[in-house]
mmCIF file of C-alpha atoms in Angstrom:
data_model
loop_
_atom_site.group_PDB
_atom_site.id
_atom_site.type_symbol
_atom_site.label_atom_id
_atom_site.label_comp_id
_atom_site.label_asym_id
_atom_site.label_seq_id
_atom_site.Cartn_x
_atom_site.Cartn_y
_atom_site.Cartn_z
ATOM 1 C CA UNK H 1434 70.879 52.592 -32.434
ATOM 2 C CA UNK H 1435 71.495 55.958 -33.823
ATOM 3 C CA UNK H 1436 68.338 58.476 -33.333
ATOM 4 C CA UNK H 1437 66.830 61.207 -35.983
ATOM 5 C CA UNK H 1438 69.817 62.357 -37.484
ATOM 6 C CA UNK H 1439 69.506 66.186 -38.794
ATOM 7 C CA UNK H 1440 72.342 68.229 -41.026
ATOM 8 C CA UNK H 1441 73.366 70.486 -41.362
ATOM 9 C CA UNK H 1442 73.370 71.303 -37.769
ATOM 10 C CA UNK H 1443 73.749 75.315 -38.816
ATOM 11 C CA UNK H 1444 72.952 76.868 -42.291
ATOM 12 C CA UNK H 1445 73.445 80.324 -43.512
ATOM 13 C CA UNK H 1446 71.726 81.675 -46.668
ATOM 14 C CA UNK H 1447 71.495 84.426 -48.336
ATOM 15 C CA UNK H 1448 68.180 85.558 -49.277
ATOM 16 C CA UNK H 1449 67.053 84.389 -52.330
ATOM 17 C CA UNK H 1450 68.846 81.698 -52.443
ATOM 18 C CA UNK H 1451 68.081 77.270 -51.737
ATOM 19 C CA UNK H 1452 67.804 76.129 -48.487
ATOM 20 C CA UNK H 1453 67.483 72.037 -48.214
ATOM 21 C CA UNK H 1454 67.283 70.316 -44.962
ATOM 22 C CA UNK H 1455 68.050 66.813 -44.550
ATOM 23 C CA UNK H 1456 66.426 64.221 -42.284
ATOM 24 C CA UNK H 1457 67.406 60.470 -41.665
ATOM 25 C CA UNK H 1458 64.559 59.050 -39.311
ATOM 26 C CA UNK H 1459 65.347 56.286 -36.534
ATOM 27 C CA UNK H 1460 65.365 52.883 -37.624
ATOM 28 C CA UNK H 1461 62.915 51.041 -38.398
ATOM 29 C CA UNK H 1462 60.469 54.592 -38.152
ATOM 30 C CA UNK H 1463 58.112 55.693 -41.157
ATOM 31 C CA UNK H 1464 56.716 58.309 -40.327
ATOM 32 C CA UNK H 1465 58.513 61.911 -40.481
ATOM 33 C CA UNK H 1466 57.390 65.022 -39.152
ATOM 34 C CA UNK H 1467 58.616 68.814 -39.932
ATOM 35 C CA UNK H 1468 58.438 71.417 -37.304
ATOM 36 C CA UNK H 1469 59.430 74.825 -37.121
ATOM 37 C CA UNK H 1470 60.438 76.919 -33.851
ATOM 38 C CA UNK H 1471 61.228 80.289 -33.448
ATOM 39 C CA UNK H 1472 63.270 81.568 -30.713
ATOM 40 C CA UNK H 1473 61.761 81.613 -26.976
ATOM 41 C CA UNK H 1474 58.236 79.986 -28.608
ATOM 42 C CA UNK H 1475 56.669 76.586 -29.178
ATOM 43 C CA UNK H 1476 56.992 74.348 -32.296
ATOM 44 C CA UNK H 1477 55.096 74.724 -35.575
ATOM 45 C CA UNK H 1478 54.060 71.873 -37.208
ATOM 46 C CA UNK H 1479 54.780 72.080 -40.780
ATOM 47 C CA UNK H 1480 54.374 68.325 -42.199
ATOM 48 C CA UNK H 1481 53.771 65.035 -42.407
ATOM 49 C CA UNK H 1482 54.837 62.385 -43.952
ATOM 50 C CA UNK H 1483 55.229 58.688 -44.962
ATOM 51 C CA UNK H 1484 57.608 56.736 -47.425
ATOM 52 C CA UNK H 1485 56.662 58.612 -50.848
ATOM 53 C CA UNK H 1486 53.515 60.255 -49.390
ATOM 54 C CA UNK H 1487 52.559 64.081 -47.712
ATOM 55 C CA UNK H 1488 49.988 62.562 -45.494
ATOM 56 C CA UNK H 1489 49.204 66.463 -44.090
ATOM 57 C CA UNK H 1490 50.536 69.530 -45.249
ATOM 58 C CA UNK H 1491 48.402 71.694 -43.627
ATOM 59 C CA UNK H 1492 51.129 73.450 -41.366
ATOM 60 C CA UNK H 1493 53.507 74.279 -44.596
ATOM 61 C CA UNK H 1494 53.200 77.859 -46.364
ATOM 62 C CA UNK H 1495 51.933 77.647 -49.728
ATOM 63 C CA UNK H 1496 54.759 79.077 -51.623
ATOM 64 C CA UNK H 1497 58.653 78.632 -51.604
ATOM 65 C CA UNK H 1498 58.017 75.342 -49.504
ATOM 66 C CA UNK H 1499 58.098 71.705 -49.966
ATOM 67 C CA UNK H 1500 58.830 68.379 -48.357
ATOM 68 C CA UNK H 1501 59.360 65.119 -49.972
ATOM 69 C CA UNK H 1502 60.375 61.791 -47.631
ATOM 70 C CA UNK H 1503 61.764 59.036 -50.848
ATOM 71 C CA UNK H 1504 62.170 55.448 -50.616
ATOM 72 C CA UNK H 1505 65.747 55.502 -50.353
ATOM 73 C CA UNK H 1506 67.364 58.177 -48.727
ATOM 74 C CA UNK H 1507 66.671 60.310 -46.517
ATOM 75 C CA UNK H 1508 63.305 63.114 -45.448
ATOM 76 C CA UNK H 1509 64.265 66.948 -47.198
ATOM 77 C CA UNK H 1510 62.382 69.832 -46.349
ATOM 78 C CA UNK H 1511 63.219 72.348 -49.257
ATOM 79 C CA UNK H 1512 62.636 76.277 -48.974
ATOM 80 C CA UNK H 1513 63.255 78.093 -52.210
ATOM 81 C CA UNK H 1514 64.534 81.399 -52.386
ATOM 82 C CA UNK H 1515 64.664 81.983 -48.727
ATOM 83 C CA UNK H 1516 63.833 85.386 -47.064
ATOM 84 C CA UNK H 1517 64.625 86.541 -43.766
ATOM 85 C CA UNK H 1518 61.479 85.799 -41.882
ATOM 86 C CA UNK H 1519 62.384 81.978 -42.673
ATOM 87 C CA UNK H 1520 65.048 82.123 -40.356
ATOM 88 C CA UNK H 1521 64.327 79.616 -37.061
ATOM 89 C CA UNK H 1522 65.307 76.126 -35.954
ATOM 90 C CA UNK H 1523 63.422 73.434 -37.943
ATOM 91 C CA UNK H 1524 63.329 70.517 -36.145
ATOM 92 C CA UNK H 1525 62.305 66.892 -37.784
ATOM 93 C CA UNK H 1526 61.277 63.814 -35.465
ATOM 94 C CA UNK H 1527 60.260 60.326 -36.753
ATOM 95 C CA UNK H 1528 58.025 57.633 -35.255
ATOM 96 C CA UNK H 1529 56.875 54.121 -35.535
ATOM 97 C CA UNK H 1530 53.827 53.371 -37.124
ATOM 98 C CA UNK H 1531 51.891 52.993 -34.614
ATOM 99 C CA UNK H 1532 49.229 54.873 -32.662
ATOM 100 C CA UNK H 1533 50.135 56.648 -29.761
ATOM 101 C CA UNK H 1534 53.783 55.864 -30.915
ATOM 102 C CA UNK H 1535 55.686 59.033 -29.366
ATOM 103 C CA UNK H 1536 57.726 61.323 -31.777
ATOM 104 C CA UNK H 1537 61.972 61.150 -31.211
ATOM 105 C CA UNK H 1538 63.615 64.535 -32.932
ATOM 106 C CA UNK H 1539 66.376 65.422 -34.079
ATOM 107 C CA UNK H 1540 68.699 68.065 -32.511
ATOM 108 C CA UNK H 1541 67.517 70.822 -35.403
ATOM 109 C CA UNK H 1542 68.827 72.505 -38.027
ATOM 110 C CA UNK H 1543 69.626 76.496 -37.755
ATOM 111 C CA UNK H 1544 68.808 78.498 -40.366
ATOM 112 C CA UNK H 1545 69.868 81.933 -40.716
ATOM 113 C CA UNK H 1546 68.884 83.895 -43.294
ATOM 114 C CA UNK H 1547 71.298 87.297 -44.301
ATOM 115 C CA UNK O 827 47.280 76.826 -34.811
ATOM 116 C CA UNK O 828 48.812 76.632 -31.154
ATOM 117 C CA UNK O 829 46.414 74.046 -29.249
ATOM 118 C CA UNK O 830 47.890 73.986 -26.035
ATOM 119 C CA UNK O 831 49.143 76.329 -23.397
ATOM 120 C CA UNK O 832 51.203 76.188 -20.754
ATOM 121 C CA UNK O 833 51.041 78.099 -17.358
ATOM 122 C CA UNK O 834 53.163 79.481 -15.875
ATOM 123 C CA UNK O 835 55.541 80.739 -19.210
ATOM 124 C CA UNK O 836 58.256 80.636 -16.843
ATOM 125 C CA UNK O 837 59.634 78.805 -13.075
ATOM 126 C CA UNK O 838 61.915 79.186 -11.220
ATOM 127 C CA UNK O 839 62.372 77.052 -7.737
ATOM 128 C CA UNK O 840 65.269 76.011 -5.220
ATOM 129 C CA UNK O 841 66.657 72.620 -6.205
ATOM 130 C CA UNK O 842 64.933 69.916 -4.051
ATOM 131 C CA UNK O 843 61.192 71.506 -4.441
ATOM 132 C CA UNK O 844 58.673 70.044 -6.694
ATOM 133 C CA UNK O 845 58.017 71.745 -9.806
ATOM 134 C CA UNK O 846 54.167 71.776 -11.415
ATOM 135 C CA UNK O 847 53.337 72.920 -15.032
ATOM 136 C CA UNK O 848 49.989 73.477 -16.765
ATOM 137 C CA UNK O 849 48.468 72.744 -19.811
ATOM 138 C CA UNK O 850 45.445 73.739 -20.976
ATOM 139 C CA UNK O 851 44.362 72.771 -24.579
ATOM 140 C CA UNK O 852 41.389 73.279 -27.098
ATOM 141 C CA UNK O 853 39.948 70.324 -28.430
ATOM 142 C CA UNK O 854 38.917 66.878 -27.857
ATOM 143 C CA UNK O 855 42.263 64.465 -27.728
ATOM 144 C CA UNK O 856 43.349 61.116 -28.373
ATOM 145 C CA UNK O 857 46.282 61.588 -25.597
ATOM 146 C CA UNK O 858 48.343 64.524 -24.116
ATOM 147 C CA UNK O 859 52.028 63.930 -24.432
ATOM 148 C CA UNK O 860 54.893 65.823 -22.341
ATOM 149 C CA UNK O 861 58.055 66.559 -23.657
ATOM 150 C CA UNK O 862 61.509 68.622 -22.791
ATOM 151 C CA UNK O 863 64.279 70.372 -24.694
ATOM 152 C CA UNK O 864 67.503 71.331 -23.664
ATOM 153 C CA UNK O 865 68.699 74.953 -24.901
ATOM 154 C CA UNK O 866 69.776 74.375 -28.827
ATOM 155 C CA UNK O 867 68.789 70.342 -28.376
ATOM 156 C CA UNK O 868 65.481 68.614 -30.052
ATOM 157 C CA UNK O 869 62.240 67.852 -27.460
ATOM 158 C CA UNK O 870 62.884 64.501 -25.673
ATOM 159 C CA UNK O 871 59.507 62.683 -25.157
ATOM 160 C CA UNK O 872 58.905 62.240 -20.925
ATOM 161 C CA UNK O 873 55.406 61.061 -20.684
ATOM 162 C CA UNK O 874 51.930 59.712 -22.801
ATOM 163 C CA UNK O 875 48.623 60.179 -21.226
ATOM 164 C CA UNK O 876 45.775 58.579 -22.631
ATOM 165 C CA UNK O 877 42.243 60.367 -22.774
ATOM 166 C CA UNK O 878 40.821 57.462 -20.874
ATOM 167 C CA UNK O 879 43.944 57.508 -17.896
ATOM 168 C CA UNK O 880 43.552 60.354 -15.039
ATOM 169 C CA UNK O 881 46.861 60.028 -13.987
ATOM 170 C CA UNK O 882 50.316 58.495 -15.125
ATOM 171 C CA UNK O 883 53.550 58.166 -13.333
ATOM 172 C CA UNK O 884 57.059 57.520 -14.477
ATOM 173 C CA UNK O 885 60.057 58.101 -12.142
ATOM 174 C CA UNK O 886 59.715 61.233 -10.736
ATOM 175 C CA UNK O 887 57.190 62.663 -12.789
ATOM 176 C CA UNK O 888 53.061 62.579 -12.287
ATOM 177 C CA UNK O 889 51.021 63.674 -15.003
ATOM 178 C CA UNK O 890 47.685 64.185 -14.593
ATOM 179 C CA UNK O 891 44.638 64.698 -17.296
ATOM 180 C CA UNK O 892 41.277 66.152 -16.653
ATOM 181 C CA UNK O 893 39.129 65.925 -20.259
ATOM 182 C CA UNK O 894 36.049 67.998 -18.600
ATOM 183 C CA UNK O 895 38.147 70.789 -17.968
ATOM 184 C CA UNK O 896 40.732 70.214 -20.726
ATOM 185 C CA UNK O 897 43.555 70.536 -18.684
ATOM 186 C CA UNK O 898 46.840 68.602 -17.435
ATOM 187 C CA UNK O 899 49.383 68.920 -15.413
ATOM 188 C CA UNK O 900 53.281 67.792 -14.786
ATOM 189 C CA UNK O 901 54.727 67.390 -11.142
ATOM 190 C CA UNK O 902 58.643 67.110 -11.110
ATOM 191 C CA UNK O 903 59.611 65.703 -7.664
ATOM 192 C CA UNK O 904 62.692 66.739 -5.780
ATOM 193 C CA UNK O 905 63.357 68.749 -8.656
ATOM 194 C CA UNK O 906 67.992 68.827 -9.416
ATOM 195 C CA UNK O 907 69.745 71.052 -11.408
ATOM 196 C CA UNK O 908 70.075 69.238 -14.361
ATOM 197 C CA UNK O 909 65.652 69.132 -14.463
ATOM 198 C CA UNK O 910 66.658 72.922 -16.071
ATOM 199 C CA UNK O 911 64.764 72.926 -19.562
ATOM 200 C CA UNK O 912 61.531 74.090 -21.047
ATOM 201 C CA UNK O 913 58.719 71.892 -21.134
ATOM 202 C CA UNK O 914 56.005 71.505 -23.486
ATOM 203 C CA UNK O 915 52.748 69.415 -23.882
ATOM 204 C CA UNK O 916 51.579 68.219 -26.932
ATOM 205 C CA UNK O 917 48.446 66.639 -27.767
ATOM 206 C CA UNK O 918 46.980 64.344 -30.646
ATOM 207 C CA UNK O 919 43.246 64.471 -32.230
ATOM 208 C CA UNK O 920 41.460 61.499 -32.739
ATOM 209 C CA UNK O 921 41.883 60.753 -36.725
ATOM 210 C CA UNK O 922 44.984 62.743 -36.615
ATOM 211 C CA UNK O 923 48.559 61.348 -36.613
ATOM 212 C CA UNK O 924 50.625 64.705 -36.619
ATOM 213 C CA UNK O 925 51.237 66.587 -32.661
ATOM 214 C CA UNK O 926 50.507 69.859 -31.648
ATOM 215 C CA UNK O 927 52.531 71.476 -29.258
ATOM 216 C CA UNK O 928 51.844 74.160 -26.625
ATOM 217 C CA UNK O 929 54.291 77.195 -26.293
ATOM 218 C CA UNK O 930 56.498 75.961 -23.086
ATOM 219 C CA UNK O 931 57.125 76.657 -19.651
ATOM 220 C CA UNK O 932 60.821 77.637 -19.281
ATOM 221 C CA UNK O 933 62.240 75.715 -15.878
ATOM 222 C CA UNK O 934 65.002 76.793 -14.142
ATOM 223 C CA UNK O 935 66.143 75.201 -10.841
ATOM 224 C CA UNK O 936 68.638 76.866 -8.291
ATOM 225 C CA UNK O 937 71.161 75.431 -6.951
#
């Protein structure tokens, strides 16, 4: 049973340009989270969501950012035109739906931004 | 917003000794959850405490929760080498699905 899968592992952009982060929960989990972590401190949480629905947002920056979890196919966090201060380890995690269900990540995706 | 924090920000103890971690947090919770990560890994989830349980045990962890002062705590026993990770609590509102996490104690045991 294969957990949260993340790619790309590492990803180097330069600024201004797309940066799209890919997320395939575990089985049989529908709910995905987004969080972000930079080096030496906690994790952020960006977002929430559910098959076709942002359930809560509230963690993601207003501009340049967006999430979107489809029917088929797997979570994306997107960050347009990427600046340097967006470089850090996003990290997704999935979970059953069910309360007090505990969240399973993935192992992260780097992203450095030159 | 961070709403927990852990105490100390960093340990470090002779394998064999027991290792205990704070976490002090804001609001009112649903449960307190503990989890590690492994340098460049994701968080693996340890432990769920419920705001109703005092006390939880699995393996050679204890967690503890006390809601009046808003507080937990995670005892590693007979702490080994590969127990080296950061640590982080996480806790859940009532009415609110998503986690959020405190900002780690780093735990390093000597061999």
């Amino acid at each position: 049973n294969a957990g949260v899968m993340q790619n790309p592992r590492h990803l180097v952009r330069r600024r201004g340009q797309e940066a799209r982060l890919r997320c395939s929960p575990m089985k049989g989990h529908s709910h995905v989270y987004w969080y972000r972590q930079l080096p030496e401190e906690g994790l952020k949480f960006m977002v929430y969501l559910q098959k076709e629905n942002i359930i809560d947002e509230s963690g993601m920056p207003k501009e340049r950012f967006s999430a979107e979890f489809p029917k088929e196919g797997p979570s994306i966090l997107r960050i347009q035109q990427v600046v340097r201060g967006d470089s850090a380890a996003y990290f997704c995690a999935s979970s059953r739906e069910m309360r007090d269900s505990p969240l399973h990540f993935g192992n992260g995706t780097r992203l450095t931004v030159t | 917003s961070q709403q927990g924090e852990e105490d100390p920000q960093a340990l470090s103890i002779q394998e064999g000794e027991n290792a205990t971690m704070n976490c002090s947090y804001k609001t009112s919770i649903n449960n307190l959850q503990w989890y590690r990560q492994n340098s460049g890994r994701g968080l693996v989830h340890l432990i769920l405490i419920r705001s109703n349980e005092r006390e939880k045990h699995s393996g050679r962890l204890r967690v503890t929760l006390d809601t009046s002062k808003k507080s937990s705590s995670l005892l590693i026993t007979a702490s080994r080498a590969a127990d080296t990770a950061s640590y982080f609590c996480a806790t859940s509102d009532f009415g609110n699905e998503k986690l959020s996490f405190g900002t780690g104690t780093r735990l390093t045991i000597i061999p």
